[in-house]
mmCIF file of C-alpha atoms in Angstrom:
data_model
loop_
_atom_site.group_PDB
_atom_site.id
_atom_site.type_symbol
_atom_site.label_atom_id
_atom_site.label_comp_id
_atom_site.label_asym_id
_atom_site.label_seq_id
_atom_site.Cartn_x
_atom_site.Cartn_y
_atom_site.Cartn_z
ATOM 1 C CA UNK A 1 -2.170 -192.289 114.632
ATOM 2 C CA UNK A 2 1.105 -192.292 112.618
ATOM 3 C CA UNK A 3 1.271 -191.700 108.919
ATOM 4 C CA UNK A 4 0.581 -195.262 107.959
ATOM 5 C CA UNK A 5 -2.325 -195.688 110.118
ATOM 6 C CA UNK A 6 -4.044 -192.309 108.659
ATOM 7 C CA UNK A 7 -3.358 -193.422 105.083
ATOM 8 C CA UNK A 8 -4.785 -197.019 105.913
ATOM 9 C CA UNK A 9 -8.052 -195.337 107.642
ATOM 10 C CA UNK A 10 -8.140 -192.692 104.427
ATOM 11 C CA UNK A 11 -7.563 -194.896 101.469
ATOM 12 C CA UNK A 12 -7.578 -198.972 102.849
ATOM 13 C CA UNK A 13 -10.521 -201.003 102.339
ATOM 14 C CA UNK A 14 -11.944 -203.460 104.742
ATOM 15 C CA UNK A 15 -13.409 -206.858 102.774
ATOM 16 C CA UNK A 16 -15.174 -209.785 104.465
ATOM 17 C CA UNK A 17 -12.524 -212.606 105.759
ATOM 18 C CA UNK A 18 -10.302 -210.009 107.428
ATOM 19 C CA UNK A 19 -9.031 -208.946 104.240
ATOM 20 C CA UNK A 20 -7.468 -205.360 104.114
ATOM 21 C CA UNK A 21 -7.148 -203.904 100.549
ATOM 22 C CA UNK A 22 -4.560 -201.318 100.382
ATOM 23 C CA UNK A 23 -3.694 -201.881 96.633
ATOM 24 C CA UNK A 24 -4.147 -198.208 95.928
ATOM 25 C CA UNK A 25 -1.011 -197.301 97.594
ATOM 26 C CA UNK A 26 1.124 -200.258 99.008
ATOM 27 C CA UNK A 27 0.639 -203.137 97.024
ATOM 28 C CA UNK A 28 -0.431 -202.578 93.433
ATOM 29 C CA UNK A 29 -0.322 -199.246 92.956
ATOM 30 C CA UNK A 30 2.467 -197.521 94.857
ATOM 31 C CA UNK A 31 2.692 -194.000 96.176
ATOM 32 C CA UNK A 32 6.334 -193.507 96.006
ATOM 33 C CA UNK A 33 6.466 -190.213 98.704
ATOM 34 C CA UNK A 34 4.927 -192.967 101.034
ATOM 35 C CA UNK A 35 7.213 -195.477 100.570
ATOM 36 C CA UNK A 36 10.137 -193.206 100.964
ATOM 37 C CA UNK A 37 8.569 -192.233 104.429
ATOM 38 C CA UNK A 38 8.511 -195.867 105.342
ATOM 39 C CA UNK A 39 12.244 -195.988 104.261
ATOM 40 C CA UNK A 40 13.001 -193.023 106.799
ATOM 41 C CA UNK A 41 10.816 -194.440 109.501
ATOM 42 C CA UNK A 42 12.346 -198.031 109.594
ATOM 43 C CA UNK A 43 15.653 -196.283 109.562
ATOM 44 C CA UNK A 44 14.939 -194.308 112.595
ATOM 45 C CA UNK A 45 13.519 -197.388 114.199
ATOM 46 C CA UNK A 46 16.862 -199.618 113.663
ATOM 47 C CA UNK A 47 18.982 -196.475 113.998
ATOM 48 C CA UNK A 48 21.535 -198.449 116.191
ATOM 49 C CA UNK A 49 21.874 -201.457 114.363
ATOM 50 C CA UNK A 50 24.670 -201.645 111.737
ATOM 51 C CA UNK A 51 22.560 -202.969 108.996
ATOM 52 C CA UNK A 52 24.521 -204.493 105.925
ATOM 53 C CA UNK A 53 21.604 -205.828 103.731
ATOM 54 C CA UNK A 54 18.152 -205.226 103.321
ATOM 55 C CA UNK A 55 16.346 -208.810 102.716
ATOM 56 C CA UNK A 56 12.625 -208.998 101.406
ATOM 57 C CA UNK A 57 10.474 -211.475 99.037
ATOM 58 C CA UNK A 58 9.278 -210.899 95.982
ATOM 59 C CA UNK A 59 7.098 -209.350 94.774
ATOM 60 C CA UNK A 60 5.262 -206.645 96.999
ATOM 61 C CA UNK A 61 7.997 -206.237 99.575
ATOM 62 C CA UNK A 62 10.404 -204.958 96.859
ATOM 63 C CA UNK A 63 9.533 -201.459 96.515
ATOM 64 C CA UNK A 64 9.411 -200.980 100.184
ATOM 65 C CA UNK A 65 12.576 -202.624 100.705
ATOM 66 C CA UNK A 66 14.456 -200.489 97.997
ATOM 67 C CA UNK A 67 13.612 -197.292 99.946
ATOM 68 C CA UNK A 68 14.765 -199.050 103.205
ATOM 69 C CA UNK A 69 18.239 -200.181 101.663
ATOM 70 C CA UNK A 70 18.376 -196.760 100.139
ATOM 71 C CA UNK A 71 18.276 -194.971 103.591
ATOM 72 C CA UNK A 72 20.581 -197.523 104.921
ATOM 73 C CA UNK A 73 23.065 -196.841 102.053
ATOM 74 C CA UNK A 74 23.146 -200.913 101.485
ATOM 75 C CA UNK A 75 22.149 -203.230 98.856
ATOM 76 C CA UNK A 76 18.715 -204.803 98.666
ATOM 77 C CA UNK A 77 18.089 -208.551 98.105
ATOM 78 C CA UNK A 78 14.891 -209.937 97.069
ATOM 79 C CA UNK A 79 14.179 -214.086 97.845
ATOM 80 C CA UNK A 80 12.652 -215.556 94.674
ATOM 81 C CA UNK A 81 9.576 -217.723 94.627
ATOM 82 C CA UNK A 82 10.899 -221.213 92.803
ATOM 83 C CA UNK A 83 8.631 -223.550 90.826
ATOM 84 C CA UNK A 84 11.636 -225.695 90.018
ATOM 85 C CA UNK A 85 12.016 -228.857 91.732
ATOM 86 C CA UNK A 86 15.504 -228.698 90.787
ATOM 87 C CA UNK A 87 17.333 -226.258 92.672
ATOM 88 C CA UNK A 88 21.230 -225.904 92.591
ATOM 89 C CA UNK A 89 23.214 -226.171 95.291
ATOM 90 C CA UNK A 90 24.326 -222.272 94.740
ATOM 91 C CA UNK A 91 21.119 -221.153 96.666
ATOM 92 C CA UNK A 92 19.964 -221.170 100.178
ATOM 93 C CA UNK A 93 16.190 -222.513 100.209
ATOM 94 C CA UNK A 94 13.374 -222.459 102.347
ATOM 95 C CA UNK A 95 9.768 -223.824 102.174
ATOM 96 C CA UNK A 96 6.896 -221.204 102.602
ATOM 97 C CA UNK A 97 2.946 -222.296 102.947
ATOM 98 C CA UNK A 98 0.808 -219.641 101.081
ATOM 99 C CA UNK A 99 -2.405 -219.841 103.035
ATOM 100 C CA UNK A 100 -3.781 -217.675 100.111
ATOM 101 C CA UNK A 101 -2.984 -219.776 97.220
ATOM 102 C CA UNK A 102 -3.172 -222.991 99.244
ATOM 103 C CA UNK A 103 0.199 -224.319 98.270
ATOM 104 C CA UNK A 104 4.128 -224.659 99.323
ATOM 105 C CA UNK A 105 6.466 -222.483 97.701
ATOM 106 C CA UNK A 106 10.395 -222.884 97.698
ATOM 107 C CA UNK A 107 11.916 -219.258 98.016
ATOM 108 C CA UNK A 108 15.677 -219.166 97.166
ATOM 109 C CA UNK A 109 18.535 -216.647 97.706
ATOM 110 C CA UNK A 110 21.874 -217.051 96.025
ATOM 111 C CA UNK A 111 24.618 -218.074 98.247
ATOM 112 C CA UNK A 112 26.751 -215.066 96.832
ATOM 113 C CA UNK A 113 24.221 -212.472 98.333
ATOM 114 C CA UNK A 114 24.102 -213.527 102.069
ATOM 115 C CA UNK A 115 27.142 -214.254 103.539
ATOM 116 C CA UNK A 116 28.166 -214.893 107.324
ATOM 117 C CA UNK A 117 29.384 -211.249 107.626
ATOM 118 C CA UNK A 118 25.745 -209.774 106.895
ATOM 119 C CA UNK A 119 23.777 -208.085 109.531
ATOM 120 C CA UNK A 120 20.149 -208.179 107.866
ATOM 121 C CA UNK A 121 17.130 -206.032 108.651
ATOM 122 C CA UNK A 122 14.032 -208.207 107.079
ATOM 123 C CA UNK A 123 11.508 -206.024 105.477
ATOM 124 C CA UNK A 124 8.110 -207.095 104.026
ATOM 125 C CA UNK A 125 4.537 -205.345 103.445
ATOM 126 C CA UNK A 126 2.349 -207.930 105.421
ATOM 127 C CA UNK A 127 2.749 -209.953 108.451
ATOM 128 C CA UNK A 128 0.013 -212.586 108.953
ATOM 129 C CA UNK A 129 0.811 -215.959 110.005
ATOM 130 C CA UNK A 130 4.584 -215.391 109.445
ATOM 131 C CA UNK A 131 5.320 -218.336 107.190
ATOM 132 C CA UNK A 132 7.358 -216.064 104.878
ATOM 133 C CA UNK A 133 9.262 -214.316 107.337
ATOM 134 C CA UNK A 134 9.880 -217.667 109.052
ATOM 135 C CA UNK A 135 11.571 -218.612 105.478
ATOM 136 C CA UNK A 136 13.535 -215.488 105.304
ATOM 137 C CA UNK A 137 15.003 -215.841 108.797
ATOM 138 C CA UNK A 138 15.948 -219.711 108.227
ATOM 139 C CA UNK A 139 17.739 -218.385 104.728
ATOM 140 C CA UNK A 140 19.613 -215.613 106.729
ATOM 141 C CA UNK A 141 20.915 -218.141 109.475
ATOM 142 C CA UNK A 142 21.477 -220.965 106.860
ATOM 143 C CA UNK A 143 23.962 -218.325 105.399
ATOM 144 C CA UNK A 144 25.370 -217.721 108.996
ATOM 145 C CA UNK A 145 24.455 -213.981 109.153
ATOM 146 C CA UNK A 146 22.725 -211.958 111.655
ATOM 147 C CA UNK A 147 18.883 -210.871 111.800
ATOM 148 C CA UNK A 148 19.180 -207.420 113.380
ATOM 149 C CA UNK A 149 15.645 -206.630 112.840
ATOM 150 C CA UNK A 150 12.366 -206.987 110.944
ATOM 151 C CA UNK A 151 10.134 -203.965 109.725
ATOM 152 C CA UNK A 152 6.866 -204.772 108.855
ATOM 153 C CA UNK A 153 4.130 -202.008 107.245
ATOM 154 C CA UNK A 154 1.042 -203.898 108.194
ATOM 155 C CA UNK A 155 0.561 -206.632 110.916
ATOM 156 C CA UNK A 156 -2.571 -208.570 111.370
ATOM 157 C CA UNK A 157 -2.235 -208.602 115.109
ATOM 158 C CA UNK A 158 -5.114 -211.118 115.297
ATOM 159 C CA UNK A 159 -2.877 -213.706 113.538
ATOM 160 C CA UNK A 160 -0.246 -215.482 115.245
ATOM 161 C CA UNK A 161 2.799 -214.575 113.091
ATOM 162 C CA UNK A 162 3.726 -211.540 115.401
ATOM 163 C CA UNK A 163 3.706 -213.497 118.175
ATOM 164 C CA UNK A 164 5.993 -216.322 116.932
ATOM 165 C CA UNK A 165 8.847 -213.838 115.808
ATOM 166 C CA UNK A 166 8.919 -211.781 118.864
ATOM 167 C CA UNK A 167 8.976 -214.820 121.118
ATOM 168 C CA UNK A 168 12.256 -215.644 118.938
ATOM 169 C CA UNK A 169 13.398 -212.560 120.357
ATOM 170 C CA UNK A 170 13.918 -210.609 117.178
ATOM 171 C CA UNK A 171 13.048 -206.984 117.263
ATOM 172 C CA UNK A 172 9.908 -206.534 115.066
ATOM 173 C CA UNK A 173 8.723 -203.117 113.919
ATOM 174 C CA UNK A 174 5.567 -203.124 112.647
ATOM 175 C CA UNK A 175 4.309 -199.642 111.419
ATOM 176 C CA UNK A 176 0.625 -200.427 111.715
ATOM 177 C CA UNK A 177 -0.605 -203.367 113.902
ATOM 178 C CA UNK A 178 -4.461 -204.146 112.954
ATOM 179 C CA UNK A 179 -6.100 -205.437 116.048
ATOM 180 C CA UNK A 180 -9.815 -205.940 114.354
ATOM 181 C CA UNK A 181 -11.508 -205.018 111.272
ATOM 182 C CA UNK A 182 -15.319 -204.993 110.326
ATOM 183 C CA UNK A 183 -16.140 -205.222 106.807
ATOM 184 C CA UNK A 184 -19.816 -204.274 107.408
ATOM 185 C CA UNK A 185 -18.909 -200.951 108.991
ATOM 186 C CA UNK A 186 -15.462 -200.445 107.261
ATOM 187 C CA UNK A 187 -13.619 -199.794 110.428
ATOM 188 C CA UNK A 188 -9.763 -200.634 111.314
ATOM 189 C CA UNK A 189 -8.817 -201.036 115.142
ATOM 190 C CA UNK A 190 -5.212 -200.112 115.144
ATOM 191 C CA UNK A 191 -3.244 -201.625 118.417
ATOM 192 C CA UNK A 192 -1.622 -198.735 120.863
ATOM 193 C CA UNK A 193 2.012 -199.036 120.320
ATOM 194 C CA UNK B 1 30.139 -197.037 77.232
ATOM 195 C CA UNK B 2 27.441 -195.452 79.507
ATOM 196 C CA UNK B 3 27.320 -196.369 83.349
ATOM 197 C CA UNK B 4 25.325 -199.177 82.708
ATOM 198 C CA UNK B 5 27.105 -200.708 80.042
ATOM 199 C CA UNK B 6 30.471 -200.496 82.152
ATOM 200 C CA UNK B 7 28.400 -202.109 85.107
ATOM 201 C CA UNK B 8 27.555 -205.075 82.774
ATOM 202 C CA UNK B 9 31.106 -205.349 81.732
ATOM 203 C CA UNK B 10 32.324 -205.114 84.853
ATOM 204 C CA UNK B 11 29.887 -207.544 87.103
ATOM 205 C CA UNK B 12 27.570 -209.217 84.359
ATOM 206 C CA UNK B 13 28.312 -212.858 83.629
ATOM 207 C CA UNK B 14 27.749 -214.451 80.032
ATOM 208 C CA UNK B 15 26.259 -218.085 80.387
ATOM 209 C CA UNK B 16 25.712 -220.497 77.655
ATOM 210 C CA UNK B 17 22.301 -220.253 75.670
ATOM 211 C CA UNK B 18 22.511 -216.544 75.525
ATOM 212 C CA UNK B 19 22.001 -215.525 79.141
ATOM 213 C CA UNK B 20 23.412 -212.525 80.601
ATOM 214 C CA UNK B 21 23.270 -212.915 84.494
ATOM 215 C CA UNK B 22 23.048 -209.301 86.237
ATOM 216 C CA UNK B 23 21.770 -210.515 89.374
ATOM 217 C CA UNK B 24 24.604 -209.221 91.451
ATOM 218 C CA UNK B 25 23.293 -205.577 91.133
ATOM 219 C CA UNK B 26 19.949 -205.713 88.710
ATOM 220 C CA UNK B 27 17.357 -208.361 89.378
ATOM 221 C CA UNK B 28 18.483 -210.529 92.728
ATOM 222 C CA UNK B 29 20.722 -208.060 94.717
ATOM 223 C CA UNK B 30 20.031 -204.489 93.674
ATOM 224 C CA UNK B 31 22.261 -202.016 93.786
ATOM 225 C CA UNK B 32 20.268 -199.221 94.970
ATOM 226 C CA UNK B 33 22.634 -196.224 94.075
ATOM 227 C CA UNK B 34 22.426 -197.663 90.359
ATOM 228 C CA UNK B 35 18.719 -197.735 90.397
ATOM 229 C CA UNK B 36 18.690 -194.079 91.230
ATOM 230 C CA UNK B 37 20.893 -193.626 88.387
ATOM 231 C CA UNK B 38 18.790 -195.511 85.995
ATOM 232 C CA UNK B 39 15.782 -193.644 87.468
ATOM 233 C CA UNK B 40 17.572 -190.165 86.566
ATOM 234 C CA UNK B 41 18.585 -191.140 82.995
ATOM 235 C CA UNK B 42 15.034 -192.381 82.148
ATOM 236 C CA UNK B 43 13.977 -188.971 83.475
ATOM 237 C CA UNK B 44 16.541 -187.186 81.043
ATOM 238 C CA UNK B 45 15.324 -189.435 78.395
ATOM 239 C CA UNK B 46 11.510 -188.912 78.456
ATOM 240 C CA UNK B 47 12.071 -185.323 79.875
ATOM 241 C CA UNK B 48 9.526 -183.817 77.059
ATOM 242 C CA UNK B 49 6.994 -186.511 78.075
ATOM 243 C CA UNK B 50 4.246 -185.254 80.485
ATOM 244 C CA UNK B 51 4.247 -188.836 82.578
ATOM 245 C CA UNK B 52 1.313 -189.231 84.807
ATOM 246 C CA UNK B 53 2.087 -193.082 85.813
ATOM 247 C CA UNK B 54 4.976 -195.763 85.633
ATOM 248 C CA UNK B 55 3.813 -199.029 84.783
ATOM 249 C CA UNK B 56 5.672 -202.218 85.133
ATOM 250 C CA UNK B 57 5.409 -206.001 85.794
ATOM 251 C CA UNK B 58 6.226 -207.886 88.688
ATOM 252 C CA UNK B 59 8.733 -208.690 90.105
ATOM 253 C CA UNK B 60 12.202 -207.522 88.816
ATOM 254 C CA UNK B 61 10.997 -204.755 87.168
ATOM 255 C CA UNK B 62 9.356 -203.131 90.248
ATOM 256 C CA UNK B 63 12.793 -201.676 91.790
ATOM 257 C CA UNK B 64 13.641 -199.849 88.938
ATOM 258 C CA UNK B 65 10.354 -198.351 88.206
ATOM 259 C CA UNK B 66 9.897 -197.177 91.839
ATOM 260 C CA UNK B 67 13.010 -194.996 91.169
ATOM 261 C CA UNK B 68 11.560 -194.004 87.593
ATOM 262 C CA UNK B 69 8.365 -192.925 89.308
ATOM 263 C CA UNK B 70 10.288 -190.933 91.957
ATOM 264 C CA UNK B 71 12.120 -188.935 89.681
ATOM 265 C CA UNK B 72 8.679 -188.062 87.384
ATOM 266 C CA UNK B 73 6.704 -187.575 90.999
ATOM 267 C CA UNK B 74 3.885 -189.927 89.964
ATOM 268 C CA UNK B 75 2.598 -193.305 91.137
ATOM 269 C CA UNK B 76 3.938 -196.576 90.105
ATOM 270 C CA UNK B 77 1.648 -199.599 89.195
ATOM 271 C CA UNK B 78 2.806 -203.035 88.719
ATOM 272 C CA UNK B 79 1.067 -205.759 86.978
ATOM 273 C CA UNK B 80 0.523 -208.976 88.908
ATOM 274 C CA UNK B 81 0.936 -212.339 87.348
ATOM 275 C CA UNK B 82 -2.297 -214.164 88.039
ATOM 276 C CA UNK B 83 -2.715 -218.061 88.079
ATOM 277 C CA UNK B 84 -6.364 -217.673 88.638
ATOM 278 C CA UNK B 85 -8.855 -218.885 85.970
ATOM 279 C CA UNK B 86 -11.497 -216.767 87.565
ATOM 280 C CA UNK B 87 -10.546 -213.324 86.785
ATOM 281 C CA UNK B 88 -13.247 -210.412 88.036
ATOM 282 C CA UNK B 89 -14.391 -207.647 85.770
ATOM 283 C CA UNK B 90 -12.433 -205.034 87.513
ATOM 284 C CA UNK B 91 -9.068 -205.674 85.899
ATOM 285 C CA UNK B 92 -7.535 -205.146 82.494
ATOM 286 C CA UNK B 93 -5.777 -208.605 81.528
ATOM 287 C CA UNK B 94 -3.546 -209.770 78.989
ATOM 288 C CA UNK B 95 -1.898 -212.883 78.016
ATOM 289 C CA UNK B 96 1.684 -213.076 78.049
ATOM 290 C CA UNK B 97 3.741 -216.095 77.128
ATOM 291 C CA UNK B 98 7.016 -217.063 78.982
ATOM 292 C CA UNK B 99 9.685 -218.833 77.114
ATOM 293 C CA UNK B 100 11.719 -219.286 80.087
ATOM 294 C CA UNK B 101 8.975 -221.263 82.103
ATOM 295 C CA UNK B 102 7.431 -222.248 78.839
ATOM 296 C CA UNK B 103 3.532 -221.302 79.761
ATOM 297 C CA UNK B 104 1.284 -218.827 79.342
ATOM 298 C CA UNK B 105 0.531 -216.434 82.137
ATOM 299 C CA UNK B 106 -2.452 -213.761 82.622
ATOM 300 C CA UNK B 107 -1.136 -210.380 83.791
ATOM 301 C CA UNK B 108 -3.719 -207.932 85.301
ATOM 302 C CA UNK B 109 -3.826 -204.379 86.384
ATOM 303 C CA UNK B 110 -6.779 -202.924 88.313
ATOM 304 C CA UNK B 111 -9.170 -200.659 86.653
ATOM 305 C CA UNK B 112 -8.702 -198.162 89.089
ATOM 306 C CA UNK B 113 -5.363 -197.782 88.445
ATOM 307 C CA UNK B 114 -4.924 -196.692 84.918
ATOM 308 C CA UNK B 115 -7.557 -194.285 83.462
ATOM 309 C CA UNK B 116 -8.248 -192.902 79.912
ATOM 310 C CA UNK B 117 -6.454 -189.558 81.252
ATOM 311 C CA UNK B 118 -3.144 -191.452 81.822
ATOM 312 C CA UNK B 119 0.074 -190.724 80.015
ATOM 313 C CA UNK B 120 1.999 -193.909 80.871
ATOM 314 C CA UNK B 121 5.915 -194.739 80.743
ATOM 315 C CA UNK B 122 6.298 -198.533 80.813
ATOM 316 C CA UNK B 123 9.428 -199.481 82.597
ATOM 317 C CA UNK B 124 11.249 -203.544 82.703
ATOM 318 C CA UNK B 125 14.371 -204.705 83.274
ATOM 319 C CA UNK B 126 15.050 -206.844 80.230
ATOM 320 C CA UNK B 127 13.385 -206.898 76.424
ATOM 321 C CA UNK B 128 13.952 -210.247 74.650
ATOM 322 C CA UNK B 129 10.941 -211.447 72.579
ATOM 323 C CA UNK B 130 8.799 -208.306 73.857
ATOM 324 C CA UNK B 131 5.905 -210.437 74.953
ATOM 325 C CA UNK B 132 5.558 -209.028 78.495
ATOM 326 C CA UNK B 133 5.973 -205.589 77.085
ATOM 327 C CA UNK B 134 3.068 -206.277 74.376
ATOM 328 C CA UNK B 135 0.845 -207.104 77.523
ATOM 329 C CA UNK B 136 1.696 -203.852 79.425
ATOM 330 C CA UNK B 137 0.717 -202.176 76.121
ATOM 331 C CA UNK B 138 -2.284 -203.850 75.568
ATOM 332 C CA UNK B 139 -3.301 -203.294 79.072
ATOM 333 C CA UNK B 140 -2.587 -199.613 78.733
ATOM 334 C CA UNK B 141 -4.409 -199.533 75.357
ATOM 335 C CA UNK B 142 -7.862 -201.147 77.155
ATOM 336 C CA UNK B 143 -7.923 -198.284 79.565
ATOM 337 C CA UNK B 144 -7.863 -195.944 76.809
ATOM 338 C CA UNK B 145 -4.712 -194.406 78.332
ATOM 339 C CA UNK B 146 -1.472 -193.305 76.258
ATOM 340 C CA UNK B 147 1.764 -195.263 75.870
ATOM 341 C CA UNK B 148 3.976 -192.213 75.955
ATOM 342 C CA UNK B 149 7.455 -194.513 76.018
ATOM 343 C CA UNK B 150 9.166 -197.460 77.164
ATOM 344 C CA UNK B 151 12.200 -197.755 79.199
ATOM 345 C CA UNK B 152 14.225 -200.749 79.401
ATOM 346 C CA UNK B 153 17.373 -201.417 81.141
ATOM 347 C CA UNK B 154 18.904 -204.175 79.077
ATOM 348 C CA UNK B 155 17.348 -205.113 75.723
ATOM 349 C CA UNK B 156 18.964 -208.536 73.809
ATOM 350 C CA UNK B 157 19.454 -206.902 70.278
ATOM 351 C CA UNK B 158 19.604 -210.329 68.709
ATOM 352 C CA UNK B 159 16.080 -211.429 69.664
ATOM 353 C CA UNK B 160 13.038 -209.711 68.054
ATOM 354 C CA UNK B 161 11.325 -207.681 70.813
ATOM 355 C CA UNK B 162 13.019 -204.615 69.915
ATOM 356 C CA UNK B 163 12.066 -204.289 66.359
ATOM 357 C CA UNK B 164 8.413 -205.148 66.899
ATOM 358 C CA UNK B 165 8.098 -202.492 69.402
ATOM 359 C CA UNK B 166 9.672 -199.843 67.427
ATOM 360 C CA UNK B 167 7.719 -200.589 64.639
ATOM 361 C CA UNK B 168 4.915 -199.533 66.723
ATOM 362 C CA UNK B 169 6.123 -196.181 66.447
ATOM 363 C CA UNK B 170 6.572 -196.161 70.341
ATOM 364 C CA UNK B 171 9.663 -194.265 71.867
ATOM 365 C CA UNK B 172 11.834 -197.115 73.452
ATOM 366 C CA UNK B 173 14.626 -196.551 75.206
ATOM 367 C CA UNK B 174 17.079 -199.152 76.175
ATOM 368 C CA UNK B 175 20.075 -198.297 78.271
ATOM 369 C CA UNK B 176 21.921 -200.922 76.894
ATOM 370 C CA UNK B 177 21.406 -203.126 73.764
ATOM 371 C CA UNK B 178 23.485 -206.324 73.665
ATOM 372 C CA UNK B 179 24.025 -207.625 70.102
ATOM 373 C CA UNK B 180 26.227 -210.398 70.802
ATOM 374 C CA UNK B 181 27.322 -212.510 73.807
ATOM 375 C CA UNK B 182 30.248 -215.238 73.700
ATOM 376 C CA UNK B 183 29.939 -217.632 77.181
ATOM 377 C CA UNK B 184 33.527 -218.938 76.393
ATOM 378 C CA UNK B 185 35.415 -215.659 76.244
ATOM 379 C CA UNK B 186 32.813 -214.058 78.404
ATOM 380 C CA UNK B 187 32.474 -210.836 76.153
ATOM 381 C CA UNK B 188 29.661 -208.962 75.457
ATOM 382 C CA UNK B 189 29.030 -206.714 72.249
ATOM 383 C CA UNK B 190 26.800 -203.522 72.636
ATOM 384 C CA UNK B 191 25.127 -201.730 69.597
ATOM 385 C CA UNK B 192 26.223 -198.304 69.387
ATOM 386 C CA UNK B 193 23.670 -195.935 70.249
#
């Protein structure tokens, strides 16, 4: 087990309906030492890539993406969720369906901050159905920029997102892939990587 | 001028209706070196305080709060905006009015992550009317914890928030206080500190 899988076993909580709560260290309270270690690990896994920008989506991706960007010495950009119907022409836009909230959000990135020269590393905390990632990939492509890779902290391996992204031929690195969870026993089964 | 005021002059954009756009380095694209410098500066300004936790609110406060928490060697907690009417008993809750979006949001923090022993440093990117800060102060007090101080990157000195917070007797440190802006000339006037 790697450092993240160990932490999930130690502090993660399995809830019914395949919910994995990691809010004590990842997405509500954040353990900064762990964030730094995650940053270093993604730097290592994408060490052959000339990254110019790290891209994520608000809110819980921001902290992780900050420490990844720090390791690469590049700026971080976060896509904003927009409830506004009037989107101006100065932004790239994608539609993202949320299964949690059962609605469709626009996510937007200002055209200033992703350009055709950019080599983008996309970072997020969770990958499940992959809708948010597809939105970020779409925005990167709209800018004419290159998706150099995607770094995910926890992938739900029993949902479709990882397969969709890998089928696109993009290097996807998930620090932990959860293949099964059992709320009764509290056990988490990780995929061997 | 300090490093932040210099950066605002260099890269900030003054828009009509007292809008100061700093999205190229602070709240959409983030300059990580600047974030680190902000973290070190707040560490210096609150160096006499025994901080146990850094508290902020999603989304744009998260990146800044991460680097402040790193300097203090403590966890960072971010309050979540909740659209849900059904809030469970496991969270502290405050209501925050948004003048931008003209609505009232609940913000919530899990009771696990702020306890009576905590000495909290509250961090945010902007201070205008102070509603978000008052929500975070309320949540900290609900937990029986102590607000040791508040660190703000940019305070709009011509709005009421800073005065309200200072009247509470809390140490409020704003790295830049904007007393006036002129959209026609693009000038920003900082308060001498």
